[in-house]
Short mmCIF file of C-alpha atoms in Angstrom, two decimals:
data_model
loop_
_atom_site.label_atom_id
_atom_site.label_comp_id
_atom_site.label_asym_id
_atom_site.label_seq_id
_atom_site.Cartn_x
_atom_site.Cartn_y
_atom_site.Cartn_z
CA MET A 1 11.30 -1.44 6.69
CA LEU A 2 10.75 -0.92 3.00
CA ILE A 3 11.40 -3.41 0.24
CA ALA A 4 11.03 -2.37 -3.40
CA PRO A 5 10.87 -4.36 -6.65
CA THR A 6 14.46 -3.26 -7.27
CA THR A 7 15.80 -4.39 -3.89
CA PRO A 8 18.42 -7.09 -4.57
CA GLY A 9 18.10 -10.46 -2.83
CA ASP A 10 21.11 -9.94 -0.55
CA ARG A 11 19.75 -6.58 0.62
CA ARG A 12 16.30 -8.14 1.17
CA LYS A 13 17.98 -10.68 3.41
CA ARG A 14 19.76 -7.97 5.41
CA ILE A 15 16.51 -6.02 5.74
CA ALA A 16 14.74 -9.18 6.95
CA GLU A 17 17.42 -9.76 9.57
CA ALA A 18 17.11 -6.17 10.81
CA THR A 19 13.31 -6.13 10.93
CA SER A 20 11.18 -7.37 13.79
CA GLY A 21 7.80 -6.23 12.55
CA ILE A 22 6.11 -5.88 9.21
CA PHE A 23 7.51 -5.22 5.75
CA TYR A 24 6.23 -2.40 3.60
CA TYR A 25 6.48 -3.60 0.02
CA VAL A 26 6.70 -0.70 -2.41
CA SER A 27 4.74 -2.27 -5.25
CA VAL A 28 6.04 -0.15 -8.13
CA GLN A 29 9.18 1.57 -9.29
CA GLY A 30 8.89 5.34 -9.30
CA VAL A 31 6.83 7.72 -7.24
CA THR A 32 3.74 7.04 -5.21
CA GLY A 33 0.36 7.86 -6.66
CA GLN A 34 -2.80 6.31 -7.93
CA ARG A 35 -2.64 3.79 -10.74
CA THR A 36 -5.25 1.95 -12.72
CA THR A 37 -3.55 -1.47 -12.58
CA LEU A 38 -1.33 -3.37 -10.20
CA PRO A 39 2.02 -4.84 -11.27
CA VAL A 40 1.64 -8.28 -12.87
CA ASP A 41 4.33 -9.81 -10.61
CA LEU A 42 2.98 -8.34 -7.36
CA GLN A 43 1.59 -11.57 -5.95
CA THR A 44 4.83 -13.43 -6.74
CA GLN A 45 6.93 -10.72 -5.09
CA VAL A 46 4.79 -10.67 -1.94
CA ARG A 47 4.82 -14.46 -1.61
CA GLN A 48 8.61 -14.55 -2.04
CA ILE A 49 9.09 -12.00 0.73
CA LYS A 50 6.63 -13.76 3.05
CA THR A 51 8.28 -17.14 2.42
CA ALA A 52 11.79 -15.79 2.90
CA THR A 53 11.02 -13.83 6.07
CA GLY A 54 8.00 -15.40 7.73
CA ARG A 55 6.79 -11.88 8.51
CA PRO A 56 3.70 -9.91 7.52
CA VAL A 57 3.91 -7.94 4.27
CA LEU A 58 1.84 -4.83 3.59
CA VAL A 59 1.68 -3.44 0.05
CA GLY A 60 1.67 0.24 -0.82
CA PHE A 61 2.21 2.63 -3.74
CA GLY A 62 -0.45 2.71 -6.41
CA ILE A 63 -3.23 1.21 -4.28
CA SER A 64 -6.25 3.43 -4.89
CA GLN A 65 -9.34 1.40 -5.72
CA PRO A 66 -11.49 -1.10 -3.80
CA ALA A 67 -10.54 -3.79 -6.36
CA HIS A 68 -6.85 -3.13 -5.65
CA VAL A 69 -7.38 -3.48 -1.91
CA ARG A 70 -9.32 -6.74 -2.33
CA GLU A 71 -6.72 -8.22 -4.66
CA VAL A 72 -3.72 -7.21 -2.56
CA CYS A 73 -5.33 -8.46 0.65
CA SER A 74 -5.94 -11.86 -0.96
CA TYR A 75 -2.18 -12.59 -0.78
CA ALA A 76 -0.65 -9.84 1.39
CA ASP A 77 -1.35 -9.00 5.02
CA GLY A 78 -2.71 -5.58 4.18
CA ALA A 79 -2.84 -2.67 1.77
CA ILE A 80 -1.54 0.83 2.37
CA VAL A 81 -3.59 3.55 0.71
CA GLY A 82 -1.91 6.90 1.07
CA SER A 83 -2.06 9.06 -2.05
CA ALA A 84 -5.73 8.37 -2.75
CA ILE A 85 -6.66 9.50 0.75
CA VAL A 86 -4.43 12.57 0.66
CA ARG A 87 -5.85 13.56 -2.74
CA ARG A 88 -9.43 13.20 -1.49
CA MET A 89 -8.63 15.21 1.64
CA ALA A 90 -7.05 17.98 -0.45
CA GLU A 91 -10.06 18.09 -2.76
CA ALA A 92 -12.46 18.32 0.17
CA HIS A 93 -10.31 20.94 1.93
CA SER A 94 -10.19 23.12 -1.19
CA THR A 95 -13.99 23.40 -1.09
CA GLY A 96 -13.84 24.94 2.37
CA VAL A 97 -15.52 22.10 4.27
CA SER A 98 -15.34 22.04 8.04
CA ARG A 99 -12.74 19.93 9.81
CA GLN A 100 -15.49 17.55 10.93
CA ASP A 101 -16.76 17.13 7.36
CA LEU A 102 -13.21 16.59 6.14
CA ILE A 103 -12.77 13.80 8.67
CA ARG A 104 -16.14 12.30 7.73
CA THR A 105 -15.21 12.40 4.02
CA THR A 106 -11.91 10.66 4.73
CA VAL A 107 -13.55 7.96 6.85
CA ASP A 108 -16.14 7.39 4.13
CA GLN A 109 -13.40 6.97 1.56
CA VAL A 110 -11.56 4.41 3.67
CA ARG A 111 -14.80 2.51 4.16
CA SER A 112 -15.42 2.53 0.40
CA LEU A 113 -11.97 1.05 -0.21
CA THR A 114 -12.60 -1.85 2.15
CA SER A 115 -16.11 -2.76 1.02
#
């Protein structure tokens, strides 16, 4: 289930009660996409959710750089990188690369984000 910065405490509690797996924390207000910085209160938000629920928290929205992934994974249980990967795939596809090369490019990008 998703929890956002704007999710009120009582709703967070109801979400926690209805969830048996992980939480996807939407790290920013607005639309997904790459950003240059992470929210200043991100670590506090993640720790509050983890403490309140005892469940793993993954962070998404705006995660696009290796430094973001390292920082987020220092206090969250994982980082979700969607827009950066989709953008890279679209760029590669627009050049007419083969499906195999597109897959290779995507795998390389994921590796670069985790190194």
